[in-house]
Amino acid sequence: KRDWMSTGRRPTGICGAALLLASRAFNLNRSVADIVNIVHVSHGVVKRRLDEFANTPSGLLTIDEFNNVDLEESEDPPAFQESKKRMIEEEKRKRDEEKAADSAVNEFEPLRREFEVELQKRLKNSPYAKMIVGNIADQGVPELSKASCILRDEMMDTVFELAEEHSPSTSQQVERKINETIKSDSNNTEGDGNLDLTGIDDDEIDSYILTDTEASIKSKYWMARNSEHLQLMAEKRKIKEEAQNIKKEKTTTQPQRKKRKPNTNSALKKEASDPNEAMLQVIKEKNLSNKINYEILKKIEEEF
């Protein structure tokens, strides 16, 4: 059971190889076809098992040594050895790729620094870009950091593409191209103030329009810059709404006052010609009693 031939896979091919070696070792005339008919495997399987045995230390021994010497060490299965070999080769390939990548990065590091310096100069010409460059680290907005990483990756991809397409003097050519672009932009700034659209195609115009992702990043940056003002406005709006609600509650809970009945007799009141008539008008307005006939009293007063 300690031998790997008994477990892990079908041992028919190994048994066939062992039968062939034993028949040859003891001078028995047995061919590969005879072994194949017994173990029911193909010729190729038996041949592979013989090659695998030949790669072991036991395959280097003579017949007498093989019969007399005990095995001091065991061998791993061939499948395990192949897997281990592929793993070692894969690790070596990864190490070689990492070394090549590190050497490429170190080679283009001076060019990257020069590119970043020129890019910073271009950015500082725009007030909005200068504001972002000066405050992007203080905000801690993850979207802005992600955008910066994307910009850096695109810049490095451009550098590597130029390096693959051109000769070893790529750094000098890129530097010269950047300087020419900057000089041409500085010369174009002097003019009559009109916008020159010569040589600008639709794709370039589309690049000036913000995408949904860029608009979202700009919106979040604006919100971060004006968060204090927005919070103050929200507090004022909340205080105003609370005051309106309190005023509305007071008007609904306060009892309604009874409206005074308008005096219809006051509109018909005339100026009294004498004190007696004035006294009668006052008594009639006050309606001192409903049981007194004021007309009869007036006639009596006229008789006297």
Coordinates of C-alpha atoms in Angstrom, one line a residue:
K1 CA 0.0 0.0 0.0
R2 CA 2.9 2.4 0.4
D3 CA 3.7 2.3 -3.3
W4 CA 1.9 4.9 -5.4
M5 CA 1.2 2.3 -8.1
S6 CA -1.6 0.8 -6.1
T7 CA -3.6 4.0 -5.5
G8 CA -4.5 7.2 -7.3
R9 CA -5.1 5.8 -10.8
R10 CA -5.7 2.5 -12.7
P11 CA -2.6 0.3 -12.3
T12 CA -3.2 -1.8 -15.5
G13 CA -0.5 0.1 -17.5
I14 CA 2.0 -0.2 -14.6
C15 CA 1.2 -3.9 -14.3
G16 CA 1.8 -4.4 -18.0
A17 CA 5.1 -2.6 -17.8
A18 CA 6.1 -4.7 -14.8
L19 CA 5.2 -8.0 -16.5
L20 CA 7.2 -7.0 -19.5
L21 CA 10.3 -6.1 -17.4
A22 CA 10.0 -9.3 -15.4
S23 CA 9.7 -11.5 -18.5
R24 CA 12.8 -9.8 -20.1
A25 CA 14.7 -10.1 -16.8
F26 CA 14.1 -13.8 -16.5
N27 CA 14.6 -14.6 -20.2
L28 CA 11.0 -15.3 -21.0
N29 CA 10.1 -14.5 -24.6
R30 CA 7.1 -12.2 -24.2
S31 CA 6.3 -9.4 -26.6
V32 CA 4.4 -6.2 -26.0
A33 CA 1.4 -7.6 -27.9
D34 CA 1.2 -10.5 -25.4
I35 CA 1.3 -8.1 -22.5
V36 CA -1.4 -5.9 -24.1
N37 CA -3.7 -8.9 -24.5
I38 CA -3.4 -9.6 -20.8
V39 CA -3.8 -6.1 -19.2
H40 CA -6.0 -4.8 -22.0
V41 CA -4.2 -1.5 -22.5
S42 CA -2.7 0.1 -25.6
H43 CA 0.9 -0.1 -26.7
G44 CA 1.4 3.6 -26.0
V45 CA 0.4 3.2 -22.4
V46 CA 2.9 0.5 -21.8
K47 CA 5.6 2.5 -23.5
R48 CA 4.9 5.6 -21.4
R49 CA 5.1 3.5 -18.2
L50 CA 8.4 2.1 -19.3
D51 CA 9.8 5.6 -20.0
E52 CA 8.6 6.7 -16.6
F53 CA 10.3 3.8 -14.9
A54 CA 13.5 4.6 -16.8
N55 CA 13.6 8.1 -15.3
T56 CA 13.6 6.7 -11.7
P57 CA 16.8 5.7 -9.8
S58 CA 15.6 2.0 -9.9
G59 CA 15.7 2.2 -13.7
L60 CA 19.4 2.7 -13.7
L61 CA 20.1 -0.5 -11.7
T62 CA 21.1 -3.8 -13.1
I63 CA 19.1 -6.9 -12.6
D64 CA 21.3 -8.2 -9.8
E65 CA 21.4 -4.8 -8.1
F66 CA 17.6 -4.5 -8.4
N67 CA 17.1 -7.9 -6.8
N68 CA 19.6 -7.4 -4.0
V69 CA 19.3 -3.6 -3.1
D70 CA 16.5 -2.3 -1.0
L71 CA 14.8 0.9 -2.1
E72 CA 15.9 3.7 0.2
E73 CA 13.6 6.4 -1.1
S74 CA 10.3 6.6 -3.0
E75 CA 9.4 8.5 -6.0
D76 CA 6.4 10.8 -6.6
P77 CA 3.9 9.9 -9.2
P78 CA 4.7 11.1 -12.7
A79 CA 1.5 13.1 -12.9
F80 CA 2.5 14.9 -9.7
Q81 CA 6.0 15.6 -11.0
E82 CA 4.6 17.1 -14.2
S83 CA 2.2 19.3 -12.2
K84 CA 5.1 20.4 -10.0
K85 CA 7.3 21.1 -13.0
R86 CA 4.5 23.2 -14.6
M87 CA 4.1 25.1 -11.4
I88 CA 7.8 25.9 -11.2
E89 CA 7.9 27.0 -14.8
E90 CA 4.8 29.3 -14.2
E91 CA 6.5 30.9 -11.2
K92 CA 9.6 31.5 -13.2
R93 CA 7.6 33.1 -16.0
K94 CA 5.8 35.4 -13.6
R95 CA 9.2 36.4 -12.0
D96 CA 10.6 37.2 -15.5
E97 CA 7.5 39.2 -16.4
E98 CA 7.8 41.2 -13.1
K99 CA 11.4 41.9 -13.7
A100 CA 10.7 43.0 -17.3
A101 CA 7.9 45.3 -16.0
D102 CA 10.1 46.8 -13.3
S103 CA 12.8 47.5 -15.8
A104 CA 10.4 49.1 -18.2
V105 CA 8.9 51.3 -15.4
N106 CA 12.4 52.3 -14.3
E107 CA 13.3 53.1 -17.9
F108 CA 10.3 55.4 -18.4
E109 CA 10.3 57.0 -14.9
P110 CA 12.3 60.1 -16.0
L111 CA 10.0 60.5 -19.0
R112 CA 6.9 60.2 -16.7
R113 CA 8.2 62.9 -14.4
E114 CA 8.8 65.2 -17.3
F115 CA 5.4 64.5 -18.6
E116 CA 3.7 65.2 -15.2
V117 CA 5.6 68.5 -14.9
E118 CA 4.5 69.7 -18.3
L119 CA 0.9 68.5 -17.5
Q120 CA 0.9 70.5 -14.3
K121 CA 2.0 73.6 -16.2
R122 CA -0.9 73.1 -18.6
L123 CA -3.4 72.6 -15.8
K124 CA -2.3 75.7 -13.9
N125 CA -3.3 77.9 -16.8
S126 CA -7.0 77.2 -16.0
P127 CA -8.5 78.6 -12.8
Y128 CA -10.9 75.7 -12.4
A129 CA -8.1 73.1 -12.9
K130 CA -5.9 75.0 -10.5
M131 CA -8.6 75.0 -7.9
I132 CA -9.0 71.2 -8.3
V133 CA -5.3 70.5 -8.2
G134 CA -4.9 72.6 -5.1
N135 CA -7.8 71.1 -3.1
I136 CA -8.3 67.6 -4.4
A137 CA -6.1 66.1 -1.7
D138 CA -8.0 67.9 1.1
Q139 CA -11.4 66.8 0.1
G140 CA -10.8 63.0 0.3
V141 CA -13.5 62.3 -2.3
P142 CA -13.0 58.7 -3.6
E143 CA -14.4 59.5 -7.0
L144 CA -11.8 62.2 -7.6
S145 CA -9.0 59.9 -6.5
K146 CA -10.3 57.3 -8.9
A147 CA -10.4 59.8 -11.7
S148 CA -6.8 60.8 -11.0
C149 CA -5.8 57.1 -11.2
I150 CA -7.6 56.7 -14.5
L151 CA -5.8 59.8 -15.9
R152 CA -2.5 58.5 -14.7
D153 CA -3.1 55.1 -16.3
E154 CA -4.1 56.6 -19.6
M155 CA -0.9 58.8 -19.5
M156 CA 1.3 55.7 -18.9
D157 CA -0.5 53.7 -21.6
T158 CA 0.2 56.6 -24.1
V159 CA 3.9 56.6 -23.1
F160 CA 4.2 52.8 -23.6
E161 CA 2.4 53.0 -26.9
L162 CA 4.8 55.7 -28.1
A163 CA 7.7 53.6 -26.9
E164 CA 6.6 50.6 -28.8
E165 CA 6.0 52.5 -32.1
H166 CA 9.2 54.6 -32.1
S167 CA 12.9 54.1 -31.8
P168 CA 14.8 54.1 -28.5
S169 CA 15.0 57.9 -28.6
T170 CA 11.3 58.1 -27.8
S171 CA 11.7 60.2 -24.7
Q172 CA 13.4 63.0 -26.7
Q173 CA 10.8 62.8 -29.4
V174 CA 7.9 63.0 -26.9
E175 CA 9.6 65.8 -25.0
R176 CA 10.0 67.8 -28.2
K177 CA 6.4 67.1 -29.2
I178 CA 5.1 68.3 -25.9
N179 CA 7.3 71.5 -26.0
E180 CA 6.0 72.2 -29.6
T181 CA 2.4 71.8 -28.5
I182 CA 2.9 74.1 -25.5
K183 CA 4.6 76.8 -27.6
S184 CA 1.8 76.6 -30.2
D185 CA -0.9 76.9 -27.5
S186 CA 0.9 79.9 -26.0
N187 CA 1.1 81.6 -29.4
N188 CA -2.5 81.0 -30.1
T189 CA -3.6 82.8 -26.9
E190 CA -2.7 86.1 -28.5
G191 CA -5.5 87.1 -30.8
D192 CA -8.7 89.1 -31.2
G193 CA -10.6 87.1 -28.6
N194 CA -12.6 85.1 -31.1
L195 CA -12.9 81.3 -30.8
D196 CA -11.0 79.6 -33.6
L197 CA -12.6 76.3 -34.5
T198 CA -10.3 75.5 -37.4
G199 CA -9.1 71.9 -37.4
I200 CA -11.5 70.8 -34.6
D201 CA -13.6 67.8 -35.6
D202 CA -16.8 66.4 -34.0
D203 CA -14.9 63.8 -31.9
E204 CA -12.8 66.6 -30.3
I205 CA -15.9 68.6 -29.6
D206 CA -17.6 65.6 -28.1
S207 CA -14.5 65.2 -25.8
Y208 CA -15.3 68.6 -24.3
I209 CA -18.8 67.4 -23.3
L210 CA -18.8 65.7 -19.9
T211 CA -19.9 62.1 -19.7
D212 CA -22.3 60.9 -17.0
T213 CA -19.4 59.7 -14.9
E214 CA -17.5 63.0 -15.3
A215 CA -20.7 65.0 -14.5
S216 CA -21.3 62.9 -11.4
I217 CA -17.7 63.5 -10.2
K218 CA -18.0 67.3 -10.9
S219 CA -21.4 67.4 -9.1
K220 CA -20.0 65.6 -6.0
Y221 CA -17.0 67.9 -6.0
W222 CA -19.3 71.0 -6.1
M223 CA -21.4 69.5 -3.3
A224 CA -18.3 68.9 -1.2
R225 CA -17.1 72.5 -1.8
N226 CA -20.5 74.1 -0.9
S227 CA -21.6 71.7 1.8
E228 CA -21.6 74.3 4.5
H229 CA -23.7 76.8 2.5
L230 CA -26.2 74.1 1.6
Q231 CA -26.5 73.0 5.2
L232 CA -27.1 76.6 6.3
M233 CA -29.8 77.0 3.7
A234 CA -31.5 73.8 4.8
E235 CA -31.5 74.9 8.4
K236 CA -33.1 78.3 7.5
R237 CA -35.7 76.5 5.4
K238 CA -36.5 74.2 8.3
I239 CA -36.8 77.1 10.8
K240 CA -39.2 78.9 8.4
E241 CA -41.3 75.8 7.9
E242 CA -41.5 75.3 11.7
A243 CA -42.6 78.9 12.3
Q244 CA -45.3 78.6 9.6
N245 CA -46.6 75.3 11.2
I246 CA -46.8 77.0 14.7
K247 CA -48.6 79.9 13.3
K248 CA -51.1 77.7 11.5
E249 CA -51.7 75.7 14.7
K250 CA -52.4 78.8 16.6
T251 CA -55.0 80.0 14.1
T252 CA -56.8 76.7 14.2
T253 CA -56.9 76.4 18.0
Q254 CA -57.9 80.0 18.8
P255 CA -61.8 80.4 19.3
Q256 CA -63.6 82.5 16.8
R257 CA -64.9 85.8 18.0
K258 CA -68.6 86.7 17.5
K259 CA -69.2 89.3 14.9
R260 CA -71.0 92.3 16.1
K261 CA -74.4 92.8 14.4
P262 CA -74.4 96.0 12.4
N263 CA -76.8 98.7 13.7
T264 CA -79.3 99.2 10.9
N265 CA -81.0 102.1 12.8
S266 CA -77.9 104.2 12.9
A267 CA -78.0 104.6 9.1
L268 CA -81.6 105.9 9.4
K269 CA -81.0 108.1 12.4
K270 CA -81.7 111.8 11.8
E271 CA -80.6 114.8 13.6
A272 CA -83.0 115.8 16.4
S273 CA -84.6 119.2 16.3
D274 CA -85.1 119.5 20.0
P275 CA -84.0 117.7 23.2
N276 CA -87.3 115.8 23.5
E277 CA -86.8 114.3 20.0
A278 CA -83.2 113.4 20.8
M279 CA -84.4 111.6 24.0
L280 CA -86.9 109.6 22.1
Q281 CA -84.3 108.5 19.5
V282 CA -82.0 107.3 22.3
I283 CA -84.8 105.3 24.0
K284 CA -85.8 103.7 20.6
E285 CA -82.1 102.8 19.8
K286 CA -81.5 101.2 23.2
N287 CA -84.9 99.4 23.1
L288 CA -85.3 99.7 26.8
S289 CA -88.6 97.8 26.9
N290 CA -90.8 96.1 24.4
K291 CA -93.9 96.7 26.5
I292 CA -93.9 100.5 26.1
N293 CA -95.6 102.1 23.1
Y294 CA -93.3 104.9 22.3
E295 CA -95.7 106.4 19.6
I296 CA -98.5 107.0 22.2
L297 CA -96.0 108.6 24.6
K298 CA -95.0 110.9 21.8
K299 CA -98.6 111.9 21.1
I300 CA -99.2 112.6 24.8
E301 CA -96.0 114.7 24.9
E302 CA -97.3 116.7 21.9
E303 CA -100.6 117.4 23.6
F304 CA -99.0 118.8 26.7

